[in-house]
C-alpha cells in the first residue's frame, strides 16, 4: 500500500520539475581582488624628524631621539608586537622593501665573558649585600665591561643609552645584556658583629659561580634590507618580515660638518648617509633606554640587628617589556623559574622586538616620504580584496533532479504503452467515450461494432452524430429520482415494450413497402390486406405512450379503453 502511494505521489509531482526552478544556482560569498598603484605607509630614514639636532655655524650635532620615536619604541616593546599601521583598505595587501636598522645578537666569547664576570665581582666586593642579577650597558671605544672606575673605590655602570660620554664617541653602536640567575638564589651574608659592620663575602664569589647558567649577549646595529608583506583582513593586520644580509655596520656619529653655498646647504655625497645614521642612532637609543640598567638584590637591615630581607632594586624598564617572558629573564619575575617552554630565546626576542619597532615607525605621519621630492619612492601595487555575492552552478544537483524526473517520465510512458497494448487501445474520460459505452441514449448514426468499445481516436461519423434521449423532460435524472419505485419500474417496463413494438413496426414497415411495390404490379391479395391492418393497430398502440410523455398532465384514459383498443 505504501509503495503504491509513493509511486502515485512520484508521478503526480512530475510536473513540478518543469514549473519550479531547481536549486542548481546558489548565492555564495566570494572574494574578488583588484590591483592598483597607491601610496602606502613607509619610513623616510633621511628625515630630520628622527632626532633632536643642534645646528652650528658649520656643523650639525646629534642630541638624541625625538619623543615620538621613543613612544613608538616603548609601546611596541611593551606589547611585543607591531603597532597598528593605517591601510588604504580594510581588506588589502601589499609588499614594501626598504633599507633599515636591525640588531644582531650573539653570545660573547669566553675571554670577554670572564672579563665581564671579574668586573662585576670587583664592583660588588665590599658593598652592603648587593648582587647583580641583570645588567645591560653600552660599551666604550676601549672597553666592553659593564662598570668603569670613577675614583679609587667607586664604580659606575655604563648606562647612558646614547653613549654621549666623551670617551664613547668613537664606539660602535652596540648593546650588552647579561643575566645571572645564581645571584637570585645565593645572597651575600651580612653580619653586624664583624668589624666595621661589613658583610662577609657572598657565597657566589667566583667567576665560576657567577657565570653558572648565565647569559651574556652583544647586540650590534647594522644596515639591512627589509622585505615586508602587509595583509589586512577586515581591518586585522598581519605583517611578515624577512631580512636580507648585513649591508654595513653603523658606527656612532656625533655630528656632521656642512658648508653653505648661497641660500642653501651644499649637497654632499655623504649627506644622505649621515642623515640615515642619525635616524638609525635615534631608533637604537630609544631601544637602549628600555634595556640599559641593572637589577640587583640588596640586604635591608638595621645596625643593631642581624635580621633583614632581600629585595630587588631595578633601575631599568626591561621588566615592562615582553623580554621578561623569555627563558633567560623569567627568574626576574620572582617565581624562581629559570625556564619557560615554547618561547623565544633572549637573543631572538631582542632582534624581533627591534624589527617590530623599526616597522612600527610607519605609523608616524611625520616620517612619511616627501612625495614632492625627486627622491620620493614610487607608488606601490596594492591588492584590494572585496566580498561579493556570486552565483554558483551545481551540475550534480541539476543532473540528479532532472534525471529522476526523466526516469519517472520514461517509466510512465512505458507503463502507458504496456497498458495500451493490454487494452488494445487508449481510453479517455471524455463525454463521447462515456456515451459510446452506455445504452441509455440513441445516436442519429448507428455505431459500428468496432467503435462500441470507446477507444481513441473518436470516429468522424460519430463526432457529427446527434444524441436523442428517450422520454425527454420527465424521465431525466432528477425526475427519475422523484418518481416512486413502482412507477419507475412500470415506466421502464413500458419503455422496453415500446422499443420492442417500434422494432417490430420497423420490420413491418419494411415488409409493407415491399408489398406496396409488388401491388403496383397487381391487385392486393387478402394476405396483404390482413398484414396492413395489423401494422396499423400496432402503430396506434406504440403512439399511445408518446402522447402521455408529451402531455404528462392530461388525464389517462381508463384501462378498459386500452383493453378495447388491444382487442380491436
CSV table of C-alpha atoms in Angstrom, one decimal, residues 137-144 161-175 219-221 249-255 281:
chain,number,residue,atom,x,y,z
A,137,UNK,CA,75.2,48.5,29.2
A,138,UNK,CA,76.7,50.3,26.3
A,139,UNK,CA,80.4,49.9,25.6
A,140,UNK,CA,83.2,52.5,25.2
A,141,UNK,CA,85.7,52.6,22.5
A,142,UNK,CA,88.4,50.9,24.6
A,143,UNK,CA,86.3,48.7,27.0
A,144,UNK,CA,83.3,46.4,26.8
A,161,UNK,CA,71.8,54.6,26.2
A,162,UNK,CA,73.1,57.1,23.7
A,163,UNK,CA,76.8,56.9,24.6
A,164,UNK,CA,77.2,60.6,24.9
A,165,UNK,CA,80.3,60.4,27.1
A,166,UNK,CA,83.4,61.9,25.6
A,167,UNK,CA,85.1,58.6,25.7
A,168,UNK,CA,82.4,56.7,23.7
A,169,UNK,CA,82.0,59.0,20.7
A,170,UNK,CA,84.0,56.6,18.5
A,171,UNK,CA,82.5,53.4,19.9
A,172,UNK,CA,80.4,51.2,17.6
A,173,UNK,CA,76.6,51.2,18.2
A,174,UNK,CA,76.1,48.1,20.3
A,175,UNK,CA,74.4,46.9,23.4
A,219,UNK,CA,73.8,43.1,20.1
A,220,UNK,CA,75.3,45.2,17.2
A,221,UNK,CA,73.5,47.6,14.9
A,249,UNK,CA,77.7,48.2,10.3
A,250,UNK,CA,76.6,51.5,11.8
A,251,UNK,CA,79.2,53.4,13.8
A,252,UNK,CA,78.4,56.2,16.2
A,253,UNK,CA,78.0,59.6,14.6
A,254,UNK,CA,78.1,62.6,16.9
A,255,UNK,CA,77.8,65.4,14.3
A,281,UNK,CA,71.0,56.1,16.1
